[in-house]
Tab-separated table of C-alpha atoms in Angstrom:
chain	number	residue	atom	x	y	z
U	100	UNK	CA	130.347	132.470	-155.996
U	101	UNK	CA	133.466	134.250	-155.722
U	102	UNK	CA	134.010	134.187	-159.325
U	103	UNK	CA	130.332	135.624	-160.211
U	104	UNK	CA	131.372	138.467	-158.264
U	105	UNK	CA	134.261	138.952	-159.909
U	106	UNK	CA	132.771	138.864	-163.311
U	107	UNK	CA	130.400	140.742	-162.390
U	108	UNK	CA	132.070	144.289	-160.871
U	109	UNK	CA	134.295	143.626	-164.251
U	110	UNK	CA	131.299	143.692	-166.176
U	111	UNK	CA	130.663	146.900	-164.225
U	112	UNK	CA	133.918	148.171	-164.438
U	113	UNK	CA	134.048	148.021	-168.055
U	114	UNK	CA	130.560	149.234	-169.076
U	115	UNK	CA	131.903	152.399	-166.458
U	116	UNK	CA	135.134	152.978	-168.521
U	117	UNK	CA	133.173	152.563	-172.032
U	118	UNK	CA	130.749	155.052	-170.726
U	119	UNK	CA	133.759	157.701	-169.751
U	120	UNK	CA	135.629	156.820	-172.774
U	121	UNK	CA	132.845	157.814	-174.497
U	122	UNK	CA	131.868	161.032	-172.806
U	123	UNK	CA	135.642	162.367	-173.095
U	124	UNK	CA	135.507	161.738	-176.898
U	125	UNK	CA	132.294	163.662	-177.097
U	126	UNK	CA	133.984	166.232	-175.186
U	127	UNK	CA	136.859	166.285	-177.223
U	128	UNK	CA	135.040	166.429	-181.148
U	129	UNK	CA	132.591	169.524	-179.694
U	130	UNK	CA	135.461	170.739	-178.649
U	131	UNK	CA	138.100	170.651	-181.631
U	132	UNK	CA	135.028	170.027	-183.926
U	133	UNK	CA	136.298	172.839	-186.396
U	134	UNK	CA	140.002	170.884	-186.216
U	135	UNK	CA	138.323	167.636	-186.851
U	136	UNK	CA	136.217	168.734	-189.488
U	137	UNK	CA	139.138	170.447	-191.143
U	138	UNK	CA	141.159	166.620	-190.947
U	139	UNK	CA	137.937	164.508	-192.891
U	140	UNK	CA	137.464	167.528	-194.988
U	141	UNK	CA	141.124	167.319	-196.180
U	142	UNK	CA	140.704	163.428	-196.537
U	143	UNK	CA	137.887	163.454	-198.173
U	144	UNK	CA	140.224	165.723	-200.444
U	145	UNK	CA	142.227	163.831	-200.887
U	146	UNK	CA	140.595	160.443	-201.689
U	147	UNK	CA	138.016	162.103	-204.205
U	148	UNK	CA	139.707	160.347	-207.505
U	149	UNK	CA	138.987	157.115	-205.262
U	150	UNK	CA	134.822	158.272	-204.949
U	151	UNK	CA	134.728	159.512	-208.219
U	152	UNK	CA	136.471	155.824	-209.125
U	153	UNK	CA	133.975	154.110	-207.386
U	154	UNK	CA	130.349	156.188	-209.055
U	155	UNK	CA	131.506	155.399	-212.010
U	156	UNK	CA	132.272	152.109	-211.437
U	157	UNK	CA	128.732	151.581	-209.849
U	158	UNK	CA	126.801	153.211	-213.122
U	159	UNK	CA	129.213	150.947	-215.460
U	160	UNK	CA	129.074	147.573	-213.396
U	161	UNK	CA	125.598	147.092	-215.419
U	162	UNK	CA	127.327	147.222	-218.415
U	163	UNK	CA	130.510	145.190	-217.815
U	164	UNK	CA	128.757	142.638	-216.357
U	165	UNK	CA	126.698	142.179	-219.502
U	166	UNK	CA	129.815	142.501	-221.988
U	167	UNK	CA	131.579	140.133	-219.918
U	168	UNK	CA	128.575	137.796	-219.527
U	169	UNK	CA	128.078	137.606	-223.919
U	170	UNK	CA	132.336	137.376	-224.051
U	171	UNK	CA	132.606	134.502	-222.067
U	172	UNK	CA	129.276	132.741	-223.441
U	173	UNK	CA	131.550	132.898	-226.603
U	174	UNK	CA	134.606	130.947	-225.223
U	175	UNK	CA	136.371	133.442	-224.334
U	176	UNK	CA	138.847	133.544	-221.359
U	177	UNK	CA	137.719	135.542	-218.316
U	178	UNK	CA	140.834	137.701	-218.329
U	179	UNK	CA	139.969	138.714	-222.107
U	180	UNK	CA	136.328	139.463	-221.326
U	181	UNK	CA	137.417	141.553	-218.443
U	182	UNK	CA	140.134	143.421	-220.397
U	183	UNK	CA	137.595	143.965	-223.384
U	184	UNK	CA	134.786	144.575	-220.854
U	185	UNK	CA	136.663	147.163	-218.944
U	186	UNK	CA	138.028	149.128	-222.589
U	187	UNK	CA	134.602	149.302	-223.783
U	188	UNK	CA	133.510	150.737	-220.428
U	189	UNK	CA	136.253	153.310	-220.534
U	190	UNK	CA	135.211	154.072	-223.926
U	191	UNK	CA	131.551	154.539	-223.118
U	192	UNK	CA	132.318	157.238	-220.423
U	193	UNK	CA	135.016	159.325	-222.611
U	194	UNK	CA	132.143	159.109	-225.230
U	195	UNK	CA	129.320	160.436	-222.975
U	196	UNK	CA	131.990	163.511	-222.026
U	197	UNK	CA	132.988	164.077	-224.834
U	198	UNK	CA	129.270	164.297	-226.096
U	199	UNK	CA	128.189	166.351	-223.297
U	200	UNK	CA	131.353	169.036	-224.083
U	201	UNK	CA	130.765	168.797	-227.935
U	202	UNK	CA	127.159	169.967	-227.321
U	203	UNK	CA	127.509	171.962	-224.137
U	204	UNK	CA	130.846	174.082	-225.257
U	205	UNK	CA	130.606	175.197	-228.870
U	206	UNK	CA	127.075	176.138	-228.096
U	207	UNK	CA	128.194	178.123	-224.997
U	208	UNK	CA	130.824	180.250	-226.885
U	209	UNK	CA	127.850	181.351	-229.372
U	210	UNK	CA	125.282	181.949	-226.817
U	211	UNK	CA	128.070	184.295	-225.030
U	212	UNK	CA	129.099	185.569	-228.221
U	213	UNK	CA	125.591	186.769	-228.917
U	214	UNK	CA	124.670	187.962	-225.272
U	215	UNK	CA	128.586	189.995	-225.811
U	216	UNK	CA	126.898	191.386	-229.295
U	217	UNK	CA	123.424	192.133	-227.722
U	218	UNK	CA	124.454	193.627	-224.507
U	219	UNK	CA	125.911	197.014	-225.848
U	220	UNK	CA	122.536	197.491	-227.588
U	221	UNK	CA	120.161	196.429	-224.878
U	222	UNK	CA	122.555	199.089	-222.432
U	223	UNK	CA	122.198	201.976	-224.718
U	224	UNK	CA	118.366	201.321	-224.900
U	225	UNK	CA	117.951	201.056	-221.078
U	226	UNK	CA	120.487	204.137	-220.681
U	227	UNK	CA	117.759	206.303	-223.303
U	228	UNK	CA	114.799	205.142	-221.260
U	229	UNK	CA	116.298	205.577	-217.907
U	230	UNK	CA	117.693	209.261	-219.179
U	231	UNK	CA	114.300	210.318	-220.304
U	232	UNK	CA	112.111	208.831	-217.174
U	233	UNK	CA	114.320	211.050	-215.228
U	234	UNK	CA	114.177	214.327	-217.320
U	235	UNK	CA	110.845	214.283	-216.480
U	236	UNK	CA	110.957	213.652	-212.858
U	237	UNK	CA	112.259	216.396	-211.695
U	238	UNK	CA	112.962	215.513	-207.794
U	239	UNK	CA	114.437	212.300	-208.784
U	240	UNK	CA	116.595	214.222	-211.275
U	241	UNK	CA	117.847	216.366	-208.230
U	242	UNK	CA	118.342	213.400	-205.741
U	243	UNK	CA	120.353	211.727	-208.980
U	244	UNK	CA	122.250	214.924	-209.726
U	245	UNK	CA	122.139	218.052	-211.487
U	246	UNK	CA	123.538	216.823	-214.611
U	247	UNK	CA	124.293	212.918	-214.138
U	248	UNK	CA	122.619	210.362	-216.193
U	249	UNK	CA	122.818	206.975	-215.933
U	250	UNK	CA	126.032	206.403	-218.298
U	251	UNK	CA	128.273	208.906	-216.128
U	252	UNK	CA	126.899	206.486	-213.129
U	253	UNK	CA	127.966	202.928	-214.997
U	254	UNK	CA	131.338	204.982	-215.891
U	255	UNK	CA	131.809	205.797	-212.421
U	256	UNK	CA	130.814	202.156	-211.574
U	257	UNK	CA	133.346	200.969	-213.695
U	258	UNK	CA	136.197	203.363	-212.990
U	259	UNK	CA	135.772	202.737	-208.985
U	260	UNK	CA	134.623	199.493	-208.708
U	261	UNK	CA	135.578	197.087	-211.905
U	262	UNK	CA	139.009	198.750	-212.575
U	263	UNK	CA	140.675	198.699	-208.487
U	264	UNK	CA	139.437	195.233	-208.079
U	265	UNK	CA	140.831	193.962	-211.572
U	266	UNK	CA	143.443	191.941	-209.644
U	267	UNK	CA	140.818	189.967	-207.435
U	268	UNK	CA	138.932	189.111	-210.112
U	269	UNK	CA	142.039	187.478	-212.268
U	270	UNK	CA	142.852	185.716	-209.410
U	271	UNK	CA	139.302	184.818	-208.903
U	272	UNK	CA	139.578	183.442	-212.676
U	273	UNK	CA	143.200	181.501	-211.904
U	274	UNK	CA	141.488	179.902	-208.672
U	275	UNK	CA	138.637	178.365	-210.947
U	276	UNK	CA	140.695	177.261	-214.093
U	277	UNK	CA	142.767	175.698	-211.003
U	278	UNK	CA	139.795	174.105	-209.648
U	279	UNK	CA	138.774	172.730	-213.152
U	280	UNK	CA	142.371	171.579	-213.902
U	281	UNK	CA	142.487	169.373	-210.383
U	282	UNK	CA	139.145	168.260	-211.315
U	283	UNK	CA	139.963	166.731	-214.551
U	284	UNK	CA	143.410	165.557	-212.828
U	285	UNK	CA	140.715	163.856	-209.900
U	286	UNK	CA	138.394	162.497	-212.836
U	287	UNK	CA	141.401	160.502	-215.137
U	288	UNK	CA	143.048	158.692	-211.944
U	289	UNK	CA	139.149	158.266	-210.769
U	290	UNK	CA	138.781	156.581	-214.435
U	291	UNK	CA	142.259	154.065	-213.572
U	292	UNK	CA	140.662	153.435	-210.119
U	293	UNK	CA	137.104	152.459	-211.733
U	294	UNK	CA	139.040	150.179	-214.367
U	295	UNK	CA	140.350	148.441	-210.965
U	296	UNK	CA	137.497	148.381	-209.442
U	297	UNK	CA	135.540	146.537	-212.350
U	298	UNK	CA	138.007	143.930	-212.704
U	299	UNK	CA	138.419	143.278	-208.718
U	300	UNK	CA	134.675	144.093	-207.616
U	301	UNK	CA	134.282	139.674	-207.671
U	302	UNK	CA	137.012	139.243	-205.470
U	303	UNK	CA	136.397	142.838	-203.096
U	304	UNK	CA	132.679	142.456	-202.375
U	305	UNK	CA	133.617	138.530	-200.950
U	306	UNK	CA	136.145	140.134	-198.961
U	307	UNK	CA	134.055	142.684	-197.886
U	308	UNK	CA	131.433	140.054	-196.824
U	309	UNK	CA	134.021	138.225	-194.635
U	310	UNK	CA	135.084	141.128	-192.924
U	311	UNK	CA	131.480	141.739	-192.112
U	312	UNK	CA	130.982	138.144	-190.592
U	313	UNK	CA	134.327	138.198	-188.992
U	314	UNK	CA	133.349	141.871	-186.775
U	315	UNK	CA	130.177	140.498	-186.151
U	316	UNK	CA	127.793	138.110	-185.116
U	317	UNK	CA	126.069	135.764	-187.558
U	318	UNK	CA	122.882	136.764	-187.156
U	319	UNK	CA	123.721	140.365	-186.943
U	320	UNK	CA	125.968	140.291	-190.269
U	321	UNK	CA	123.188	138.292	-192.090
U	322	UNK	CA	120.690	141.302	-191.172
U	323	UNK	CA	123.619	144.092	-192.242
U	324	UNK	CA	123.930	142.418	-195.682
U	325	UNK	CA	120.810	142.439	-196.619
U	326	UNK	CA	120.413	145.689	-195.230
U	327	UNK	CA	123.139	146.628	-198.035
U	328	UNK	CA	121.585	144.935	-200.661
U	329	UNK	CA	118.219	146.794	-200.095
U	330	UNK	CA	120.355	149.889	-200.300
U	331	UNK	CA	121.903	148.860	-203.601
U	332	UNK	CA	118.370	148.084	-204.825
U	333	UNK	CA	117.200	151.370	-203.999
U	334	UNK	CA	120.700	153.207	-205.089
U	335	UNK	CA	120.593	151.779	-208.035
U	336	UNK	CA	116.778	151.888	-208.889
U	337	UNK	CA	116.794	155.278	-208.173
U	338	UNK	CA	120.159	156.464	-209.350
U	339	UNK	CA	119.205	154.518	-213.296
U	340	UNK	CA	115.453	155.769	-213.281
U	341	UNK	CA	116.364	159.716	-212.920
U	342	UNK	CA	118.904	159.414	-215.586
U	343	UNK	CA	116.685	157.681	-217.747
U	344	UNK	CA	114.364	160.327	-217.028
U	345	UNK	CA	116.329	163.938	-217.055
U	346	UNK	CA	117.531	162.022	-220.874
U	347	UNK	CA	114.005	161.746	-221.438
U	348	UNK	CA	113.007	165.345	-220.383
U	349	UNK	CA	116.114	166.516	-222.381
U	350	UNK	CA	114.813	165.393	-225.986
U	351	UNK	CA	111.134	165.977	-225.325
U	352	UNK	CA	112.447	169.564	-224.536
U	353	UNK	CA	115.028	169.565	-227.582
U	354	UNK	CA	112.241	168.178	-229.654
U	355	UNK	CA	109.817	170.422	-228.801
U	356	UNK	CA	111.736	174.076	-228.485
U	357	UNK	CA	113.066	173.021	-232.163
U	358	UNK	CA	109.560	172.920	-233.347
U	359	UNK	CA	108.827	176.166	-231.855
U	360	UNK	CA	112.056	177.951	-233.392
U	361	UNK	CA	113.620	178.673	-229.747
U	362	UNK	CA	117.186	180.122	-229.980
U	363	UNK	CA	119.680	178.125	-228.035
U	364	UNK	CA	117.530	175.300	-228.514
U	365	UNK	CA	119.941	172.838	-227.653
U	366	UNK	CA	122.403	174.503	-224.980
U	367	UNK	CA	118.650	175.320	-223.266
U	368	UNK	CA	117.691	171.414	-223.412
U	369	UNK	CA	121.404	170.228	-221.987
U	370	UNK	CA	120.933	172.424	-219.226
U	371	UNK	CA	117.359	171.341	-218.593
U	372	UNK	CA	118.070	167.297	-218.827
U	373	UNK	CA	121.310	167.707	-216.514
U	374	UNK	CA	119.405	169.886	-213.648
U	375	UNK	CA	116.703	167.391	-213.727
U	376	UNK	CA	118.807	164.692	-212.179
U	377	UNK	CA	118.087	167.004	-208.887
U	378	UNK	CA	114.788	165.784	-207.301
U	379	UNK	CA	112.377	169.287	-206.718
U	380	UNK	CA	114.836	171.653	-206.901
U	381	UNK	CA	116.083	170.523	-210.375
U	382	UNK	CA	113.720	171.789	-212.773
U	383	UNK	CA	114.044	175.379	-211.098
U	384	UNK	CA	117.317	175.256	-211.453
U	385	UNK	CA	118.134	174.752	-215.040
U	386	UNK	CA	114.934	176.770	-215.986
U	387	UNK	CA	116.091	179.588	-214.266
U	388	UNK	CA	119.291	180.756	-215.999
U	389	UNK	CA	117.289	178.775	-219.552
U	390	UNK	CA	114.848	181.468	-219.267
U	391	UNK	CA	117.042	184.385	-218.277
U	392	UNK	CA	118.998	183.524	-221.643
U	393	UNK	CA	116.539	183.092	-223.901
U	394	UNK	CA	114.880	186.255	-222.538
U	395	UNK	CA	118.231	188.356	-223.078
U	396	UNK	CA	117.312	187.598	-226.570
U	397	UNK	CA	113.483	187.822	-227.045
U	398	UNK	CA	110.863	188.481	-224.234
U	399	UNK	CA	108.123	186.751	-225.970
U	400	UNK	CA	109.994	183.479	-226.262
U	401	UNK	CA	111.366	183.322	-222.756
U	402	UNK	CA	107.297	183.804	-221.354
U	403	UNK	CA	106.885	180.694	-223.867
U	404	UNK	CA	109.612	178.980	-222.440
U	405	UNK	CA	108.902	179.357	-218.890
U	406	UNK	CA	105.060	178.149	-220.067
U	407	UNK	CA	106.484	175.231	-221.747
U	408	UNK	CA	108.969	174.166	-218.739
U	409	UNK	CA	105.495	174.123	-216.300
U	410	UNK	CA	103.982	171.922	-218.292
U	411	UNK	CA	107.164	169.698	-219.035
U	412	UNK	CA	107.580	169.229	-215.323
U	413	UNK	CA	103.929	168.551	-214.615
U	414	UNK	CA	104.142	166.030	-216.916
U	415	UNK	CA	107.137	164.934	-215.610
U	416	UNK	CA	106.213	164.775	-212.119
U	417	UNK	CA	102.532	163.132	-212.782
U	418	UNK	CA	103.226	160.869	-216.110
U	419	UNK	CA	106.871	159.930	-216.721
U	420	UNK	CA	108.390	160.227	-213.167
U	421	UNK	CA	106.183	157.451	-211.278
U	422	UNK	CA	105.929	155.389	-214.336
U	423	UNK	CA	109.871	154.997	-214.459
U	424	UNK	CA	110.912	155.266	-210.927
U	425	UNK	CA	107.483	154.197	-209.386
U	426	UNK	CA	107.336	154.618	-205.804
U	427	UNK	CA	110.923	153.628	-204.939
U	428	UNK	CA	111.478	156.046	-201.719
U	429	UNK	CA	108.038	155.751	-200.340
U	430	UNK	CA	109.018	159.610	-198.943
U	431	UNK	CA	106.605	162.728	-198.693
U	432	UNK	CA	107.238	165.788	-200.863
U	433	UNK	CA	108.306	167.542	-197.148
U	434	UNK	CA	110.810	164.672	-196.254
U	435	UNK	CA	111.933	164.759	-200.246
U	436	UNK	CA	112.472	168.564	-200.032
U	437	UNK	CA	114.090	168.540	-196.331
U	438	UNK	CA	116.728	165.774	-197.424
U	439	UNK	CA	117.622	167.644	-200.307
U	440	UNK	CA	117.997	171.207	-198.435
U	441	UNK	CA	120.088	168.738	-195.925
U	442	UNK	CA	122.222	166.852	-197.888
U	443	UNK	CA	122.717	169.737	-200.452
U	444	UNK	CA	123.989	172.236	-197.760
U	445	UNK	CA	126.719	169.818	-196.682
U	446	UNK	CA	127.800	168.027	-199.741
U	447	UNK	CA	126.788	170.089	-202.472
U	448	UNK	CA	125.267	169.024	-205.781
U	449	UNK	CA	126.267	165.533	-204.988
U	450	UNK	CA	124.420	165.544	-201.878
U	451	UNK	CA	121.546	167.456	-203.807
U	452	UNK	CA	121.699	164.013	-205.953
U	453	UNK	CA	121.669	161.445	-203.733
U	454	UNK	CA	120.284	163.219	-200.913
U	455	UNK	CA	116.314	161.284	-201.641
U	456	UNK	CA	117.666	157.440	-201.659
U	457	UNK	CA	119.498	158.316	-198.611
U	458	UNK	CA	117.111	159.721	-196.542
U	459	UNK	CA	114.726	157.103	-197.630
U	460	UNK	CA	117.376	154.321	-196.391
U	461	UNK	CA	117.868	156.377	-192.751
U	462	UNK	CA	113.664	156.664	-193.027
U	463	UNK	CA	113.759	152.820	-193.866
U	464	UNK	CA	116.017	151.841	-190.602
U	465	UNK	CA	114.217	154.199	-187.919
U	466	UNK	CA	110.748	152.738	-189.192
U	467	UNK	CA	112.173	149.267	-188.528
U	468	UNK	CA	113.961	150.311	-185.159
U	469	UNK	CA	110.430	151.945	-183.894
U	470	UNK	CA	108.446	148.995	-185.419
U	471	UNK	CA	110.738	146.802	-182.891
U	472	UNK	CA	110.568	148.595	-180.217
U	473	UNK	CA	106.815	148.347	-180.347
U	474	UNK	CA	106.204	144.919	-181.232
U	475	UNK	CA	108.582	144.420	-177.865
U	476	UNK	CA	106.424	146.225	-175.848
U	477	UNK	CA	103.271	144.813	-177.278
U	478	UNK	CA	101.605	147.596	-178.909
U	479	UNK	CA	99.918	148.144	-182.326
U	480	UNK	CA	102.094	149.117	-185.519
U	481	UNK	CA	99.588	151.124	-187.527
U	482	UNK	CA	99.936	154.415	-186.542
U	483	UNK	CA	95.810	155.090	-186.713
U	484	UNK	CA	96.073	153.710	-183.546
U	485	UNK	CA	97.867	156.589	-181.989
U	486	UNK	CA	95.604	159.334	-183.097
U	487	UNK	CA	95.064	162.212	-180.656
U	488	UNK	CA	92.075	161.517	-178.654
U	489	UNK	CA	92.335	157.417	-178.635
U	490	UNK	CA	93.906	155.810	-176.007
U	491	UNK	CA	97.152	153.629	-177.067
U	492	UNK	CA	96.291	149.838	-175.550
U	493	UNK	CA	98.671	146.989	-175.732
U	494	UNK	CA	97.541	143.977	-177.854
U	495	UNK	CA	96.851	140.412	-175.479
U	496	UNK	CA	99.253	138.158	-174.948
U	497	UNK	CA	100.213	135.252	-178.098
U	498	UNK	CA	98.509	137.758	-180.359
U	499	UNK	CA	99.949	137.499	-183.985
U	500	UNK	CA	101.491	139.941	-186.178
U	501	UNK	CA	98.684	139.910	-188.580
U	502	UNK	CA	98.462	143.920	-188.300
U	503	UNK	CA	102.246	144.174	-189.299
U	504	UNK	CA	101.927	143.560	-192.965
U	505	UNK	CA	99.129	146.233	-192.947
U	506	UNK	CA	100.828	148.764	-191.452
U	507	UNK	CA	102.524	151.406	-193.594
U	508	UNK	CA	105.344	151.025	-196.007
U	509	UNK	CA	107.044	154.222	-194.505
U	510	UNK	CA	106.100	156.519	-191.142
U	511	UNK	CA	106.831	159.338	-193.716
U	512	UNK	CA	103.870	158.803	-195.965
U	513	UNK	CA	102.093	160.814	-193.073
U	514	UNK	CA	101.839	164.775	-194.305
């Protein structure tokens, strides 16, 4: 009996010191939260090469696994497959960069060459306008000046604005060729870590798996792994299917603005495939700056252009999108376009990215948590049966869970 107690006020005593520990660490990150954040933020730093390493190695792993698969069918010994494997992997990335710069850069340089050539023209026309809608307004001629016109304005402009701040804005350029250099230093040693990561991923995701059972219970380790291979399902689903689709998008829309004689027909088409990787905010984004460009050039075309883009991305969004990715998120336009404005104000255009599977995963776990908590308490899944106005009544004892299949995929699908 003695012992019982014992156990017990330990029990006590514990859950007591667990509960303080925890309420002094709370304390402590609202506290120093800009500190801490300023630590992971530097880590994350850091170990970028290591992320970077471990995307690619994700979007390759199809394709190594299938080299390695057809080598070793052949007779060939597993550390030759994996060496050949991981070169032609290597390869295949330097070739899809490479393509992307050969096509993105030279036309680039001739679509700012041409904006450079048009610009002077295009300012001397609006400077003529603007200079004769003034002459003839005679108040805002006076609340301009006397005698200004618009080109003593831009010269002024440029004499006490462009030329003091010359300085900033060369060190403004230095910071981003900086930023570009570190980048391309983070992207080669995240191409050695993916070349790792390929020919270890057999032996890591084991490990990983015993770790898992080791920290936890059976039955709760069983649960987490399948948990993680629902998210790789959905990753992955979702991760292939958009680039399949933005490459799609990008040669209907080369195909198609070539056919119509659209200048920067295939800088405009790069831009639009690439942004479309973005759910909902994508298309606006590359048809944005498309349109302002192509506008620069020739009003009539960009009107055409932005016409065209519409009806790309309706047919897009009704035709090619479900038929490739299908419903693999189950999420509502609102959750789709809250995720993104989530995830892309904290991690950028990598949150932007995978912002949707994400959400959908977090969506996933909270239906199943709520679903639980219900069935413990007895009470019906489908959520008809807690529209305003009905009263919410627990099902009878040893009733089944016949109404569990029925009830919906996702709480989300709710608008």
């Amino acid at each position: 009996m003695e012992e019982k107690k014992k156990d017990k006020y330990r029990c006590i005593g514990l859950m007591v010191f667990q509960v303080a520990f925890a309420i002094c660490a709370l304390i402590f990150v609202f506290l120093r939260f800009t500190l801490i954040w300023g630590v992971i933020k530097r880590i994350l730093q850091v170990l970028s090469p290591i992320f970077i390493g471990v995307v690619l190695c994700y979007l390759c792993s199809p394709l190594y696994n299938l080299i390695k698969n057809k080598l070793e069918e052949r007779k060939l010994s597993v550390r030759i497959s994996k060496a050949i494997s991981t070169v032609i992997c290597v390869f295949a990335v330097a070739f899809v960069i490479y393509g992307l710069i050969a096509l993105i850069i030279p036309q680039l340089i001739d679509s700012l060459a041409s904006l450079y050539r048009q610009i002077p023209d295009y300012l001397d026309r609006f400077t003529k306008e603007f200079d004769r809608f003034v002459s003839e307004k005679r108040d805002l001629a006076h609340f301009i000046g006397a005698n200004g016109t618009i080109t003593e304005y831009l010269m002024n402009f440029v004499e006490n604005v462009i030329v003091p701040n010359v300085d900033k804005i060369a060190t403004s350029l230095l910071t981003y060729l900086k930023n570009v250099a570190v980048w391309l230093y983070n992207f080669i040693i995240g191409l050695v870590a993916m070349c790792y990561l390929l020919n270890i991923k057999e032996k890591l995701l084991p490990q990983c798996k015993k770790i898992i059972y080791a920290v936890m219970r059976p039955r709760s380790a069983k649960y987490l792994c399948n948990e993680l291979k629902e998210m790789n399902k959905v990753f992955g689903g979702f991760i292939t299917g958009k680039l399949l689709d933005s490459l799609i998008i990008g040669v209907i829309c080369f195909i198609v603005l070539s056919i119509i004689g659209m200048p920067y027909t295939l800088l405009v088409s790069v831009i639009v495939g690439v942004t479309n990787i973005i759910p909902f905010f994508g298309p606006f984004i590359g048809a944005i700056p498309s349109a302002l460009i192509i506008t620069i050039i020739s009003p009539k075309m960009g009107l055409i252009f932005v016409i065209f883009i519409l009806i790309l991305q309706q047919i897009d969004g009704n035709v090619i999108g479900p038929k490739i990715l299908g419903d693999s998120t189950g999420l509502s336009s609102f959750w789709i376009l809250f995720s993104i404005l989530l995830f892309g104000g904290l991690f950028g255009f990598a949150g932007m990215v995978l912002a949707v599977p994400t959400w959908a995963l977090i969506m996933r776990g909270l239906r199943k948590l709520i679903e639980k908590g219900l069935e413990k308490k007895k009470l019906p899944l489908k959520t008809d049966a807690y529209e305003l106005g009905k009263e919410v009544e627990a099902e009878e004892a040893g009733a089944e869970k016949a109404g569990a299949e029925e009830a919906e995929t996702e709480i989300t699908k709710e608008n």
